[in-house]
Short mmCIF file of N, CA and C in Angstrom, two decimals:
data_model
loop_
_atom_site.label_atom_id
_atom_site.label_comp_id
_atom_site.label_asym_id
_atom_site.label_seq_id
_atom_site.Cartn_x
_atom_site.Cartn_y
_atom_site.Cartn_z
N MET A 547 29.62 -0.19 51.90
CA MET A 547 30.80 0.64 52.03
C MET A 547 31.42 0.83 50.65
N ASP A 548 31.84 2.03 50.37
CA ASP A 548 32.47 2.35 49.10
C ASP A 548 33.85 1.70 49.04
N LYS A 549 34.31 1.40 47.84
CA LYS A 549 35.61 0.74 47.68
C LYS A 549 36.78 1.69 47.91
N ARG A 550 36.55 3.00 47.85
CA ARG A 550 37.62 3.96 48.12
C ARG A 550 37.84 4.06 49.62
N GLU A 551 39.09 4.12 50.03
CA GLU A 551 39.40 4.11 51.46
C GLU A 551 39.02 5.41 52.17
N ASN A 552 38.81 6.51 51.44
CA ASN A 552 38.44 7.75 52.09
C ASN A 552 36.94 7.85 52.39
N ILE A 553 36.12 6.96 51.86
CA ILE A 553 34.69 6.95 52.14
C ILE A 553 34.46 6.15 53.42
N LEU A 554 34.02 6.84 54.48
CA LEU A 554 33.79 6.19 55.76
C LEU A 554 32.39 5.58 55.86
N PHE A 555 31.41 6.24 55.21
CA PHE A 555 30.03 5.78 55.28
C PHE A 555 29.25 6.41 54.14
N THR A 556 28.33 5.66 53.57
CA THR A 556 27.42 6.22 52.57
C THR A 556 26.11 5.44 52.60
N ASP A 557 25.00 6.15 52.45
CA ASP A 557 23.68 5.53 52.43
C ASP A 557 22.66 6.56 51.97
N THR A 558 21.47 6.09 51.64
CA THR A 558 20.36 6.96 51.29
C THR A 558 19.45 7.09 52.50
N PHE A 559 19.07 8.33 52.81
CA PHE A 559 18.22 8.61 53.97
C PHE A 559 16.92 9.24 53.53
N GLU A 560 15.88 9.00 54.32
CA GLU A 560 14.61 9.68 54.14
C GLU A 560 14.38 10.58 55.36
N VAL A 561 13.97 11.82 55.10
CA VAL A 561 13.70 12.76 56.18
C VAL A 561 12.37 12.38 56.82
N LYS A 562 12.42 12.02 58.10
CA LYS A 562 11.21 11.63 58.83
C LYS A 562 10.56 12.82 59.51
N ASP A 563 11.38 13.75 60.02
CA ASP A 563 10.85 14.89 60.75
C ASP A 563 11.84 16.05 60.65
N ILE A 564 11.32 17.26 60.75
CA ILE A 564 12.16 18.45 60.74
C ILE A 564 11.82 19.30 61.96
N ASN A 565 12.84 19.71 62.69
CA ASN A 565 12.67 20.57 63.86
C ASN A 565 11.65 20.01 64.84
N LYS A 566 11.84 18.77 65.22
CA LYS A 566 10.90 18.08 66.13
C LYS A 566 10.67 18.85 67.42
N GLY A 567 11.72 19.41 67.99
CA GLY A 567 11.60 20.16 69.24
C GLY A 567 11.30 21.63 69.05
N GLY A 568 11.01 22.04 67.83
CA GLY A 568 10.78 23.44 67.51
C GLY A 568 12.02 24.07 66.89
N LYS A 569 11.82 25.07 66.07
CA LYS A 569 12.93 25.73 65.38
C LYS A 569 13.61 26.70 66.34
N VAL A 570 14.93 26.57 66.48
CA VAL A 570 15.69 27.39 67.42
C VAL A 570 16.38 28.54 66.70
N PHE A 571 16.97 28.30 65.53
CA PHE A 571 17.70 29.31 64.79
C PHE A 571 17.03 29.55 63.44
N ASP A 572 17.15 30.79 62.95
CA ASP A 572 16.47 31.17 61.71
C ASP A 572 16.90 30.36 60.50
N ARG A 573 18.18 30.15 60.32
CA ARG A 573 18.67 29.51 59.10
C ARG A 573 19.14 28.08 59.30
N VAL A 574 18.78 27.48 60.44
CA VAL A 574 19.21 26.12 60.74
C VAL A 574 18.00 25.24 60.98
N SER A 575 17.99 24.08 60.37
CA SER A 575 16.95 23.07 60.60
C SER A 575 17.61 21.80 61.11
N ARG A 576 16.95 21.15 62.04
CA ARG A 576 17.42 19.86 62.55
C ARG A 576 16.54 18.78 61.91
N ILE A 577 17.18 17.91 61.14
CA ILE A 577 16.42 16.85 60.48
C ILE A 577 16.64 15.51 61.18
N ASP A 578 15.58 14.75 61.24
CA ASP A 578 15.64 13.37 61.71
C ASP A 578 15.43 12.49 60.49
N GLY A 579 16.34 11.56 60.28
CA GLY A 579 16.26 10.71 59.10
C GLY A 579 16.52 9.26 59.43
N ARG A 580 16.11 8.43 58.52
CA ARG A 580 16.30 6.97 58.64
C ARG A 580 16.91 6.48 57.33
N SER A 581 17.96 5.65 57.45
CA SER A 581 18.62 5.16 56.23
C SER A 581 17.83 4.03 55.60
N GLN A 582 18.01 3.87 54.32
CA GLN A 582 17.28 2.88 53.55
C GLN A 582 17.97 1.52 53.55
N THR A 583 19.30 1.49 53.63
CA THR A 583 20.05 0.25 53.49
C THR A 583 20.55 -0.31 54.80
N HIS A 584 21.19 0.53 55.61
CA HIS A 584 21.90 0.06 56.80
C HIS A 584 21.12 0.19 58.11
N ASP A 585 19.87 0.62 58.07
CA ASP A 585 19.04 0.77 59.27
C ASP A 585 19.70 1.68 60.29
N MET A 586 20.12 2.86 59.84
CA MET A 586 20.79 3.85 60.70
C MET A 586 19.82 5.00 60.95
N SER A 587 19.95 5.63 62.11
CA SER A 587 19.17 6.84 62.37
C SER A 587 20.12 8.03 62.38
N LEU A 588 19.61 9.16 61.92
CA LEU A 588 20.42 10.36 61.75
C LEU A 588 19.68 11.56 62.32
N VAL A 589 20.38 12.35 63.11
CA VAL A 589 19.92 13.67 63.53
C VAL A 589 21.00 14.63 63.05
N LEU A 590 20.61 15.61 62.24
CA LEU A 590 21.59 16.47 61.58
C LEU A 590 21.08 17.90 61.50
N ASP A 591 21.93 18.85 61.91
CA ASP A 591 21.65 20.27 61.72
C ASP A 591 22.20 20.69 60.36
N ILE A 592 21.37 21.39 59.59
CA ILE A 592 21.82 21.87 58.28
C ILE A 592 21.44 23.34 58.12
N ASN A 593 22.15 24.03 57.25
CA ASN A 593 21.79 25.39 56.90
C ASN A 593 20.62 25.31 55.92
N SER A 594 19.43 25.64 56.40
CA SER A 594 18.22 25.46 55.60
C SER A 594 18.08 26.48 54.47
N GLU A 595 18.86 27.55 54.49
CA GLU A 595 18.87 28.48 53.36
C GLU A 595 19.65 27.91 52.19
N LEU A 596 20.75 27.22 52.51
CA LEU A 596 21.60 26.65 51.46
C LEU A 596 21.06 25.32 50.95
N TYR A 597 20.46 24.55 51.85
CA TYR A 597 20.00 23.20 51.49
C TYR A 597 18.64 22.93 52.15
N PRO A 598 17.56 23.46 51.56
CA PRO A 598 16.23 23.25 52.16
C PRO A 598 15.74 21.82 51.96
N VAL A 599 15.14 21.26 52.99
CA VAL A 599 14.57 19.92 52.92
C VAL A 599 13.19 19.92 53.55
N ASP A 600 12.37 18.96 53.15
CA ASP A 600 11.03 18.77 53.70
C ASP A 600 10.89 17.33 54.16
N ALA A 601 9.95 17.10 55.05
CA ALA A 601 9.66 15.73 55.49
C ALA A 601 9.30 14.89 54.27
N GLY A 602 9.85 13.70 54.20
CA GLY A 602 9.61 12.81 53.07
C GLY A 602 10.68 12.89 51.99
N ASP A 603 11.49 13.94 52.00
CA ASP A 603 12.58 14.05 51.02
C ASP A 603 13.60 12.94 51.25
N ARG A 604 14.28 12.55 50.17
CA ARG A 604 15.35 11.55 50.27
C ARG A 604 16.64 12.18 49.78
N PHE A 605 17.74 11.77 50.41
CA PHE A 605 19.04 12.28 50.02
C PHE A 605 20.10 11.22 50.26
N LYS A 606 21.17 11.33 49.47
CA LYS A 606 22.33 10.46 49.66
C LYS A 606 23.28 11.19 50.60
N LEU A 607 23.72 10.50 51.65
CA LEU A 607 24.66 11.05 52.61
C LEU A 607 25.95 10.25 52.53
N THR A 608 27.06 10.96 52.37
CA THR A 608 28.38 10.33 52.36
C THR A 608 29.25 11.04 53.38
N LEU A 609 29.96 10.27 54.17
CA LEU A 609 30.95 10.79 55.10
C LEU A 609 32.31 10.32 54.63
N ALA A 610 33.23 11.25 54.42
CA ALA A 610 34.53 10.92 53.84
C ALA A 610 35.65 11.60 54.61
N SER A 611 36.79 10.94 54.66
CA SER A 611 37.95 11.51 55.34
C SER A 611 38.65 12.56 54.48
N SER A 612 38.37 12.57 53.18
CA SER A 612 38.94 13.58 52.29
C SER A 612 38.00 13.76 51.10
N LEU A 613 38.25 14.80 50.33
CA LEU A 613 37.46 15.05 49.12
C LEU A 613 38.10 14.42 47.89
N SER A 614 39.18 13.71 48.09
CA SER A 614 39.92 13.10 47.00
C SER A 614 39.07 12.06 46.29
N THR A 615 39.16 12.05 44.97
CA THR A 615 38.45 11.02 44.20
C THR A 615 39.33 9.79 43.97
N GLY A 616 40.60 9.92 44.34
CA GLY A 616 41.53 8.80 44.20
C GLY A 616 41.51 7.91 45.42
N ASP A 617 42.43 6.95 45.47
CA ASP A 617 42.49 6.02 46.57
C ASP A 617 43.38 6.48 47.71
N SER A 618 44.13 7.55 47.53
CA SER A 618 45.05 7.98 48.58
C SER A 618 44.35 8.92 49.55
N LYS A 619 44.71 8.82 50.82
CA LYS A 619 44.15 9.70 51.84
C LYS A 619 44.92 11.01 51.87
N GLU A 620 44.18 12.10 51.93
CA GLU A 620 44.86 13.38 52.11
C GLU A 620 45.10 13.58 53.60
N GLN A 621 46.05 14.39 53.91
CA GLN A 621 46.33 14.64 55.32
C GLN A 621 45.19 15.45 55.92
N ALA A 622 44.87 15.16 57.18
CA ALA A 622 43.71 15.76 57.83
C ALA A 622 43.90 17.25 58.10
N SER A 623 45.09 17.70 58.38
CA SER A 623 45.30 19.11 58.68
C SER A 623 45.52 19.88 57.39
N PHE A 624 44.89 21.05 57.30
CA PHE A 624 44.88 21.79 56.05
C PHE A 624 46.24 22.32 55.64
N GLY A 625 47.06 22.77 56.57
CA GLY A 625 48.29 23.43 56.21
C GLY A 625 49.37 22.49 55.70
N LYS A 626 49.24 21.21 55.89
CA LYS A 626 50.30 20.27 55.54
C LYS A 626 49.98 19.55 54.23
N GLY A 627 51.01 19.21 53.51
CA GLY A 627 50.82 18.43 52.29
C GLY A 627 50.29 19.26 51.15
N GLU A 628 50.22 18.65 50.01
CA GLU A 628 49.76 19.33 48.81
C GLU A 628 48.25 19.33 48.67
N ALA A 629 47.60 18.23 49.11
CA ALA A 629 46.15 18.11 48.90
C ALA A 629 45.40 18.70 50.09
N ASN A 630 44.62 19.72 49.86
CA ASN A 630 43.73 20.26 50.87
C ASN A 630 42.50 20.84 50.18
N TRP A 631 41.55 21.29 50.96
CA TRP A 631 40.28 21.72 50.37
C TRP A 631 40.43 22.91 49.45
N ARG A 632 41.45 23.74 49.64
CA ARG A 632 41.61 24.92 48.78
C ARG A 632 41.89 24.54 47.32
N SER A 633 42.64 23.46 47.12
CA SER A 633 42.92 23.05 45.74
C SER A 633 41.65 22.59 45.04
N TYR A 634 40.70 22.06 45.80
CA TYR A 634 39.43 21.64 45.20
C TYR A 634 38.54 22.84 44.90
N ILE A 635 38.52 23.81 45.81
CA ILE A 635 37.69 25.00 45.63
C ILE A 635 38.17 25.81 44.43
N ASN A 636 39.46 25.92 44.25
CA ASN A 636 40.02 26.70 43.14
C ASN A 636 39.86 26.01 41.80
N GLY A 637 39.38 24.79 41.79
CA GLY A 637 39.16 24.09 40.54
C GLY A 637 40.38 23.40 39.99
N ASP A 638 41.45 23.32 40.79
CA ASP A 638 42.66 22.67 40.33
C ASP A 638 42.48 21.17 40.16
N GLU A 639 41.61 20.57 40.98
CA GLU A 639 41.38 19.12 40.94
C GLU A 639 39.89 18.84 41.01
N ARG A 640 39.49 17.70 40.49
CA ARG A 640 38.12 17.23 40.66
C ARG A 640 38.01 16.62 42.04
N SER A 641 36.86 16.80 42.71
CA SER A 641 36.70 16.28 44.06
C SER A 641 35.34 15.61 44.22
N LEU A 642 35.17 14.93 45.33
CA LEU A 642 33.87 14.34 45.66
C LEU A 642 32.78 15.41 45.71
N ALA A 643 33.13 16.60 46.16
CA ALA A 643 32.15 17.68 46.31
C ALA A 643 31.49 18.05 44.98
N ASP A 644 32.15 17.77 43.88
CA ASP A 644 31.58 18.09 42.57
C ASP A 644 30.30 17.32 42.29
N ASP A 645 30.11 16.19 42.96
CA ASP A 645 28.95 15.33 42.71
C ASP A 645 27.84 15.51 43.74
N TYR A 646 27.98 16.47 44.66
CA TYR A 646 27.01 16.65 45.74
C TYR A 646 26.50 18.08 45.78
N ASP A 647 25.35 18.28 46.47
CA ASP A 647 24.71 19.58 46.56
C ASP A 647 25.13 20.37 47.79
N TYR A 648 25.54 19.69 48.86
CA TYR A 648 25.79 20.33 50.16
C TYR A 648 26.97 19.62 50.81
N VAL A 649 27.97 20.40 51.26
CA VAL A 649 29.19 19.82 51.84
C VAL A 649 29.54 20.58 53.12
N MET A 650 29.90 19.85 54.16
CA MET A 650 30.38 20.46 55.41
C MET A 650 31.64 19.73 55.86
N PHE A 651 32.48 20.44 56.60
CA PHE A 651 33.70 19.88 57.17
C PHE A 651 33.58 19.91 58.68
N GLY A 652 33.88 18.79 59.34
CA GLY A 652 33.74 18.74 60.79
C GLY A 652 34.70 17.79 61.46
N ARG A 653 34.47 17.61 62.76
CA ARG A 653 35.34 16.78 63.59
C ARG A 653 34.48 15.88 64.48
N VAL A 654 34.88 14.62 64.56
CA VAL A 654 34.22 13.67 65.45
C VAL A 654 34.58 14.07 66.88
N TYR A 655 33.56 14.38 67.70
CA TYR A 655 33.86 14.81 69.07
C TYR A 655 33.42 13.80 70.12
N ARG A 656 32.65 12.80 69.71
CA ARG A 656 32.20 11.79 70.68
C ARG A 656 31.81 10.52 69.93
N TYR A 657 32.09 9.40 70.57
CA TYR A 657 31.73 8.10 70.01
C TYR A 657 31.20 7.27 71.18
N ASP A 658 29.95 6.88 71.11
CA ASP A 658 29.30 6.18 72.22
C ASP A 658 29.01 4.74 71.82
N ASP A 659 29.68 3.80 72.47
CA ASP A 659 29.46 2.38 72.19
C ASP A 659 28.96 1.64 73.42
N ALA A 660 28.23 2.34 74.29
CA ALA A 660 27.78 1.77 75.56
C ALA A 660 26.68 0.72 75.40
N SER A 661 25.99 0.72 74.29
CA SER A 661 24.85 -0.20 74.14
C SER A 661 25.17 -1.39 73.24
N GLY A 662 26.36 -1.94 73.34
CA GLY A 662 26.71 -3.17 72.63
C GLY A 662 26.97 -2.97 71.16
N SER A 663 26.17 -3.64 70.32
CA SER A 663 26.41 -3.57 68.88
C SER A 663 25.87 -2.29 68.25
N LYS A 664 25.09 -1.52 68.98
CA LYS A 664 24.57 -0.25 68.47
C LYS A 664 25.44 0.88 69.01
N VAL A 665 25.97 1.70 68.11
CA VAL A 665 26.86 2.79 68.49
C VAL A 665 26.35 4.11 67.93
N SER A 666 26.87 5.20 68.48
CA SER A 666 26.53 6.54 68.01
C SER A 666 27.82 7.32 67.78
N ALA A 667 27.89 7.99 66.65
CA ALA A 667 29.01 8.88 66.34
C ALA A 667 28.48 10.31 66.31
N PHE A 668 29.16 11.20 67.01
CA PHE A 668 28.75 12.59 67.09
C PHE A 668 29.82 13.44 66.41
N VAL A 669 29.37 14.32 65.50
CA VAL A 669 30.29 15.16 64.74
C VAL A 669 29.80 16.60 64.82
N SER A 670 30.73 17.54 64.98
CA SER A 670 30.41 18.96 64.97
C SER A 670 30.97 19.57 63.69
N PHE A 671 30.11 20.28 62.99
CA PHE A 671 30.49 20.99 61.77
C PHE A 671 30.43 22.49 62.07
N GLY A 672 31.35 22.96 62.88
CA GLY A 672 31.38 24.37 63.24
C GLY A 672 30.14 24.80 64.00
N GLY A 673 29.59 23.93 64.81
CA GLY A 673 28.40 24.24 65.60
C GLY A 673 27.14 23.54 65.09
N LEU A 674 27.13 23.17 63.83
CA LEU A 674 26.04 22.34 63.33
C LEU A 674 26.38 20.90 63.68
N LEU A 675 25.48 20.21 64.35
CA LEU A 675 25.79 18.91 64.92
C LEU A 675 25.15 17.76 64.16
N MET A 676 25.77 16.59 64.28
CA MET A 676 25.23 15.37 63.69
C MET A 676 25.39 14.24 64.70
N CYS A 677 24.36 13.39 64.77
CA CYS A 677 24.44 12.14 65.50
C CYS A 677 23.99 11.04 64.55
N LEU A 678 24.87 10.12 64.27
CA LEU A 678 24.57 8.98 63.41
C LEU A 678 24.64 7.74 64.28
N GLU A 679 23.53 6.99 64.31
CA GLU A 679 23.43 5.85 65.21
C GLU A 679 23.05 4.60 64.44
N GLY A 680 23.71 3.49 64.79
CA GLY A 680 23.39 2.23 64.15
C GLY A 680 24.39 1.15 64.51
N ASP A 681 24.42 0.12 63.69
CA ASP A 681 25.28 -1.03 63.93
C ASP A 681 26.76 -0.64 63.89
N ILE A 682 27.51 -1.23 64.78
CA ILE A 682 28.94 -0.92 64.91
C ILE A 682 29.72 -1.19 63.61
N ARG A 683 29.27 -2.13 62.80
CA ARG A 683 29.97 -2.45 61.55
C ARG A 683 30.08 -1.25 60.62
N HIS A 684 29.08 -0.37 60.66
CA HIS A 684 29.05 0.76 59.74
C HIS A 684 29.75 2.01 60.28
N LEU A 685 30.05 2.02 61.57
CA LEU A 685 30.67 3.20 62.19
C LEU A 685 32.01 2.89 62.84
N GLN A 686 32.59 1.76 62.54
CA GLN A 686 33.83 1.36 63.20
C GLN A 686 35.04 2.19 62.78
N ASN A 687 34.97 2.91 61.67
CA ASN A 687 36.11 3.71 61.21
C ASN A 687 36.10 5.14 61.76
N PHE A 688 35.15 5.44 62.64
CA PHE A 688 35.07 6.78 63.22
C PHE A 688 35.92 6.82 64.48
N VAL A 689 36.78 7.84 64.59
CA VAL A 689 37.68 7.99 65.73
C VAL A 689 37.54 9.41 66.26
N VAL A 690 37.36 9.55 67.57
CA VAL A 690 37.24 10.86 68.19
C VAL A 690 38.48 11.68 67.86
N GLY A 691 38.25 12.90 67.40
CA GLY A 691 39.34 13.80 67.01
C GLY A 691 39.59 13.84 65.52
N ASP A 692 39.16 12.82 64.79
CA ASP A 692 39.35 12.80 63.34
C ASP A 692 38.44 13.82 62.66
N THR A 693 38.90 14.35 61.53
CA THR A 693 38.09 15.26 60.74
C THR A 693 37.45 14.49 59.59
N LEU A 694 36.31 15.02 59.13
CA LEU A 694 35.65 14.38 58.00
C LEU A 694 34.80 15.39 57.24
N TYR A 695 34.41 14.98 56.05
CA TYR A 695 33.51 15.77 55.22
C TYR A 695 32.16 15.09 55.16
N LEU A 696 31.10 15.86 55.29
CA LEU A 696 29.75 15.39 55.08
C LEU A 696 29.30 15.90 53.73
N LEU A 697 28.80 15.01 52.89
CA LEU A 697 28.34 15.38 51.56
C LEU A 697 26.91 14.89 51.39
N MET A 698 26.02 15.75 50.90
CA MET A 698 24.61 15.40 50.69
C MET A 698 24.18 15.73 49.27
N LYS A 699 23.31 14.88 48.76
CA LYS A 699 22.77 15.06 47.41
C LYS A 699 21.32 14.63 47.40
N SER A 700 20.44 15.49 46.91
CA SER A 700 19.02 15.16 46.83
C SER A 700 18.79 14.07 45.81
N ILE A 701 17.84 13.21 46.11
CA ILE A 701 17.50 12.12 45.19
C ILE A 701 16.09 12.32 44.69
#
């Protein structure tokens, strides 16, 4: 876990399979990945035109509650407060996104802890979906309804 409080999860993943059930949409690929450190499994829809990946590729995945590089949390709703994603896009501030190749904003819509110490967090990024599954210690900061940023960087 990162020492900054806005980093909810970070790990390196290897792409095990792409579009296992067949490709459904032209510009979307569903990747299946396995983490290198925390023994987590990942199913993630990505825009394959913006961020193409192949089986065997490795990438760093970070899930953060804000793009802030500081220790303070930004407010989750965009219209409130001074810090929001627009200030980062306009170049007014440095952000976590500056260090990554692909960024999405989404909302946790389901959290499944029915199988004991193994849990699943489900996030929707405007229709692109993610399921991150693994030990409860690594996903305990996920709350249904919370917003987060997904950041990816090829390794």
